[in-house]
Tab-separated table of C-alpha atoms in Angstrom:
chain	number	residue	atom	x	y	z
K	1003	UNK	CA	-60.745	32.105	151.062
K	1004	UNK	CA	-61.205	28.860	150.285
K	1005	UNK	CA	-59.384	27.303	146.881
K	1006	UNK	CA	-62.418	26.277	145.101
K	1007	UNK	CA	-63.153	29.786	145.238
K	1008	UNK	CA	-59.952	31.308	144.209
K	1009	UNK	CA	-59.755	28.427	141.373
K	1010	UNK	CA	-63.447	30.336	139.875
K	1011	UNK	CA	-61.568	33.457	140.313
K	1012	UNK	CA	-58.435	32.405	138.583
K	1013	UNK	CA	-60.641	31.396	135.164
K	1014	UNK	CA	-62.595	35.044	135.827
K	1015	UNK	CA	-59.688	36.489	135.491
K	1016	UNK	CA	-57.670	34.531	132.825
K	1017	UNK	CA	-60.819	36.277	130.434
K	1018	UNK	CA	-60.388	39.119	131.782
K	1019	UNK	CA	-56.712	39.222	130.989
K	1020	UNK	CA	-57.417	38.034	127.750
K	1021	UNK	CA	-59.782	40.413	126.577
K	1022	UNK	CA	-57.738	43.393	123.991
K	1023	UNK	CA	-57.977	46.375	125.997
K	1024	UNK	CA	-55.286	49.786	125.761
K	1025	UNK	CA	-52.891	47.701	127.653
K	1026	UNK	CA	-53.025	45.383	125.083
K	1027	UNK	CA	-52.438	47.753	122.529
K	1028	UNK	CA	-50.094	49.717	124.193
K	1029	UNK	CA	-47.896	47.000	124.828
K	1030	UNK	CA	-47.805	45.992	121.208
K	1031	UNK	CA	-47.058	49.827	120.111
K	1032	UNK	CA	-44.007	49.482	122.335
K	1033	UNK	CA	-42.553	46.002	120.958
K	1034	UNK	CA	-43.438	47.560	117.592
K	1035	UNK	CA	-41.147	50.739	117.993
K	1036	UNK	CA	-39.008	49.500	120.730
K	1037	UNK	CA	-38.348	45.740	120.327
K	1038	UNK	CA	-38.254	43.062	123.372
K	1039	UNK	CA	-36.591	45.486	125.972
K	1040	UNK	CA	-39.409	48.377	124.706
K	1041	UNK	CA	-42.307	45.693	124.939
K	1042	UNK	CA	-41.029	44.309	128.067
K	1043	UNK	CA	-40.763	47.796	129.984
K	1044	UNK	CA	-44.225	48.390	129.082
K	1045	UNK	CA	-46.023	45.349	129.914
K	1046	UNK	CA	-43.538	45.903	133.248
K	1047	UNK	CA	-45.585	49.818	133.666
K	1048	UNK	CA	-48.849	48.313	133.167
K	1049	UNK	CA	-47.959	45.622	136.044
K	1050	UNK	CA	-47.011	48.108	138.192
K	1051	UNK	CA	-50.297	50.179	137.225
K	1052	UNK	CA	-52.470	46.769	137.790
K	1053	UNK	CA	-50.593	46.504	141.347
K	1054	UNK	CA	-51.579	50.290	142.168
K	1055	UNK	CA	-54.892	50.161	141.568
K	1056	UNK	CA	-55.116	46.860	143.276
K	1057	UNK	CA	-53.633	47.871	146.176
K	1058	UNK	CA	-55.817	50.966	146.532
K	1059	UNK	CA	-59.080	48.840	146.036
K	1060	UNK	CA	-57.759	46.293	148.849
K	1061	UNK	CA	-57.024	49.066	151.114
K	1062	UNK	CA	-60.532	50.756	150.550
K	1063	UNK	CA	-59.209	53.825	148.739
K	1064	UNK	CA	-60.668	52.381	145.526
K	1065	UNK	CA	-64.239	53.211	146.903
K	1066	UNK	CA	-63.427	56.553	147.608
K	1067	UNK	CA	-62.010	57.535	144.646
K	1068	UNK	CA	-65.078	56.174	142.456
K	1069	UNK	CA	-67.547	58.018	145.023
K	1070	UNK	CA	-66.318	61.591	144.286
K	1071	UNK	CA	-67.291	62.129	141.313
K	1072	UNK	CA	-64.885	65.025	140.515
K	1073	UNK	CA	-61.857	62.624	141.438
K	1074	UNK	CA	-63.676	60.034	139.388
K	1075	UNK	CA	-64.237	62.031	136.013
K	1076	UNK	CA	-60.993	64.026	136.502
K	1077	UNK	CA	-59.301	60.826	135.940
K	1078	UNK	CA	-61.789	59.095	133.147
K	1079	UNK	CA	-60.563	62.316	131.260
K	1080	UNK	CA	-56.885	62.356	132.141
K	1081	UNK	CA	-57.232	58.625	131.104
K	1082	UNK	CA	-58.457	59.229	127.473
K	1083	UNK	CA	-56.529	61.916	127.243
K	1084	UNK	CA	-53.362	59.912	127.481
K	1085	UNK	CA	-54.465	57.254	125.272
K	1086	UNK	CA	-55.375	59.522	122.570
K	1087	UNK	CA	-51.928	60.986	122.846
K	1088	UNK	CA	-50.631	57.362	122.067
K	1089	UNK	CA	-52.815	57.546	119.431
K	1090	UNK	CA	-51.919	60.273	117.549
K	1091	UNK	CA	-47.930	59.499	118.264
K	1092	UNK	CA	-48.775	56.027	116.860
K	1093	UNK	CA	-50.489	57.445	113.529
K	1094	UNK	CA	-47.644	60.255	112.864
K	1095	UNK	CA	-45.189	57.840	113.041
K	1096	UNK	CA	-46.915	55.997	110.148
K	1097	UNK	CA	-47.440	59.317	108.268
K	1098	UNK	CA	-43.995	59.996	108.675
K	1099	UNK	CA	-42.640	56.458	107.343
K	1100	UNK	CA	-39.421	57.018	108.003
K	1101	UNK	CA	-38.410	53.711	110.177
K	1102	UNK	CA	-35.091	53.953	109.901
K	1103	UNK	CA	-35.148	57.144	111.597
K	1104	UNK	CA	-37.638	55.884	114.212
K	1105	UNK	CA	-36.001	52.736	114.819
K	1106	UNK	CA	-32.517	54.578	115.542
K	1107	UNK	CA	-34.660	57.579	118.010
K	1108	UNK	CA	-36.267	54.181	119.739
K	1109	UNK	CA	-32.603	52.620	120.230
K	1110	UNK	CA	-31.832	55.921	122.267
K	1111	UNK	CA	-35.179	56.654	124.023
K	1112	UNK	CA	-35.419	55.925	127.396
K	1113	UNK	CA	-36.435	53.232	129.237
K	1114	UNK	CA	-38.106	54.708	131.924
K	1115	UNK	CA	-40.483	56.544	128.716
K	1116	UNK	CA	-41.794	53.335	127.526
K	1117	UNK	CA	-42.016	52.451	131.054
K	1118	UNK	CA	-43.663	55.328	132.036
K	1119	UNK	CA	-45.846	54.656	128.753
K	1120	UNK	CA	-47.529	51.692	130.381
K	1121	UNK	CA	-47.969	52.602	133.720
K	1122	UNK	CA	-49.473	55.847	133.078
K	1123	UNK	CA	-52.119	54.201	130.216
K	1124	UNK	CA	-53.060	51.812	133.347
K	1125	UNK	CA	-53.347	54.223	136.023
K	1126	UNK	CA	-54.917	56.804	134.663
K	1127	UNK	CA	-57.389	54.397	133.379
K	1128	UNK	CA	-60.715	54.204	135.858
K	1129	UNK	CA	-62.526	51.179	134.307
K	1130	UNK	CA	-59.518	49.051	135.888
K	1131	UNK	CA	-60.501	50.601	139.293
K	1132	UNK	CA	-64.144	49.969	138.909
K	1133	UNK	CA	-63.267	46.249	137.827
K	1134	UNK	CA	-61.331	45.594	140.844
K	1135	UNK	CA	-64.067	47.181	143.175
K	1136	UNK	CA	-66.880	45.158	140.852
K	1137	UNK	CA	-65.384	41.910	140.809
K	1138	UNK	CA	-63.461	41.415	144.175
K	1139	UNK	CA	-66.034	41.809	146.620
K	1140	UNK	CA	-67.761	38.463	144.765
K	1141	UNK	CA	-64.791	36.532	146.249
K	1142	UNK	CA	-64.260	38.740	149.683
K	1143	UNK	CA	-66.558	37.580	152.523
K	1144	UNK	CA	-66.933	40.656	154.306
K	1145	UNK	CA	-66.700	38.869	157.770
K	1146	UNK	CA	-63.609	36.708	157.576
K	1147	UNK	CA	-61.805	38.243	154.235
K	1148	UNK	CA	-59.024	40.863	155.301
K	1149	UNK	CA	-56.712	43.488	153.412
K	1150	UNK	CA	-54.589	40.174	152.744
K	1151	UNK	CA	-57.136	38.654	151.078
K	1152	UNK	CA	-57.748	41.248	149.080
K	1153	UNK	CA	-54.448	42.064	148.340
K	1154	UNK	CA	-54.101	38.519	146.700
K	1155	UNK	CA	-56.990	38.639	144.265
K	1156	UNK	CA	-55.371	41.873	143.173
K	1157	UNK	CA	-51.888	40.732	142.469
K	1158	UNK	CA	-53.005	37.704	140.708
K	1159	UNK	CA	-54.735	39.970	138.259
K	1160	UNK	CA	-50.907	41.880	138.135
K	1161	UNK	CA	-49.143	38.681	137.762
K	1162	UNK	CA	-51.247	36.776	134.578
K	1163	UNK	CA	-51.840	40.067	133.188
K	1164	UNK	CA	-47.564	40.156	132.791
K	1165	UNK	CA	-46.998	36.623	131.885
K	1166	UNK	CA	-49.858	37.736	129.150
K	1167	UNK	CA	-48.351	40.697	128.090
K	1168	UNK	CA	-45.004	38.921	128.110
K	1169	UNK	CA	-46.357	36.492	125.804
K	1170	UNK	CA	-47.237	39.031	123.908
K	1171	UNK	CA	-44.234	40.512	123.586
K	1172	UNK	CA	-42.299	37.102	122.979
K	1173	UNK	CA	-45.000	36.649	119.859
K	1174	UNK	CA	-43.688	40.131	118.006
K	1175	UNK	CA	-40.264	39.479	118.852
K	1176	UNK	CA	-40.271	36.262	117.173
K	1177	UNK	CA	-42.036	37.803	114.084
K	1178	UNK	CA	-39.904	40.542	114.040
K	1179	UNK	CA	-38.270	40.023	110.374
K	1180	UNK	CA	-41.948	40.011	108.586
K	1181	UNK	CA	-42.834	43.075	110.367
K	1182	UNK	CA	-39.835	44.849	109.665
K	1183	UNK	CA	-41.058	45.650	106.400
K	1184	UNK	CA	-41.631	49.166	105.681
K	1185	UNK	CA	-45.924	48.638	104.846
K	1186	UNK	CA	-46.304	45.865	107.667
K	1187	UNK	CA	-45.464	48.283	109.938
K	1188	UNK	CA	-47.070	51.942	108.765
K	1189	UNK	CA	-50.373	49.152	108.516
K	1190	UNK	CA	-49.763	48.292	112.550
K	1191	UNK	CA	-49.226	51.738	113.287
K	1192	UNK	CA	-52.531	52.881	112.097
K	1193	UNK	CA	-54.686	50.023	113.598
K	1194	UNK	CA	-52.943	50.960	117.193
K	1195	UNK	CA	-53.229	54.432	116.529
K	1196	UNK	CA	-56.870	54.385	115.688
K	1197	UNK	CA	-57.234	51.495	118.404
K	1198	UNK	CA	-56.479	53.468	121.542
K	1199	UNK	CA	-57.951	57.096	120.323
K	1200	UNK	CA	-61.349	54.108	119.990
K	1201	UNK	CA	-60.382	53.871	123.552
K	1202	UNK	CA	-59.796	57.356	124.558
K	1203	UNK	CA	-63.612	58.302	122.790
K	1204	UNK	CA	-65.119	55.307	124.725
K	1205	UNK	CA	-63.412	56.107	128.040
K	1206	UNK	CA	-64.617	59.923	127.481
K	1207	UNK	CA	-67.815	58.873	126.601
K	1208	UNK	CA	-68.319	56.892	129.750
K	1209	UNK	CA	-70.077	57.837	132.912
């Protein structure tokens, strides 16, 4: 791979990475309810979702995962199935309105939850597999490029997609004071609820 090449891949992917998407969202649901640490574990799930998937495309288990179809649509549905669980968590904790009581449960909870939170939303999602197989094999030639190769393109997508997320994070952290307020955040907790249960209806209606 030559570095002109990788340079057009590197701006591909910077809009990719930009573009609001349930990792987005469920990175911001965690910083919300969980502060830096919460945010931080999150966006650290996704990576290691974003390094899965990669690491199956670059391998060539990718491909065989979106050719059987059962595989496939088993895991388009587990997919918006978890994210509509987010959802739904996300919108009865701004029914519920009690904050204090949330913000002392989410001073408790686990790590490894919010954790698990992001990688789950990012593995179970199949439209990150089908980007990797879509938009690697433009950069791959299939005569020279090994598993190495691909194994780069696929951790760069890991690595900006953190420092993204991280920034992210870093933003509602240093905003934290305005949306401590009892109606800033019930208002954030219904756009992320309804945001990834959008997601969940668009991922189910996929395919």
């Amino acid at each position: 791979m030559t570095w002109s090449a990788y340079s057009s891949y590197l701006v591909l992917v910077v809009l990719l990475v930009l573009a609001p998407g349930p990792d987005t969202i469920v990175t911001l649901k965690n910083s919300f309810a969980g502060g830096f640490r919460g945010g931080l574990l999150a966006a650290s799930g996704i990576a290691a979702g974003n390094v899965a998937q990669g690491t199956a495309v670059a391998f060539g288990l990718g491909t065989l995962i979106v050719g059987s179809q059962p595989v496939f649509h088993a895991l388009r549905w587990l997919g918006a199935a978890y994210l509509c669980y987010l959802g739904v968590q996300a919108l009865r904790t701004a029914w519920r309105g009690d904050y204090a009581a949330t913000d002392q449960l989410g001073a408790h909870s686990s790590g490894f939850r919010r954790w698990r939170e992001g990688f789950l939303s990012n593995v179970t999602n199949p439209k990150v597999l089908a980007m990797y197989l879509s938009v690697l094999p433009q950069f791959l030639d299939p005569a020279t490029a090994g598993v190495l190769d691909g194994l780069l393109l696929a951790y760069t997508v890991a690595v900006l997609g953190m420092l993204w997320l991280l920034l992210l994070v870093l933003f509602v952290n240093r905003t934290r004071n305005w949306l401590a307020s009892r109606r800033v955040r019930r208002s954030l907790d219904v756009a992320t609820g309804s945001t990834l249960i959008g997601f969940a209806g668009v991922l189910a209606a996929e395919g």
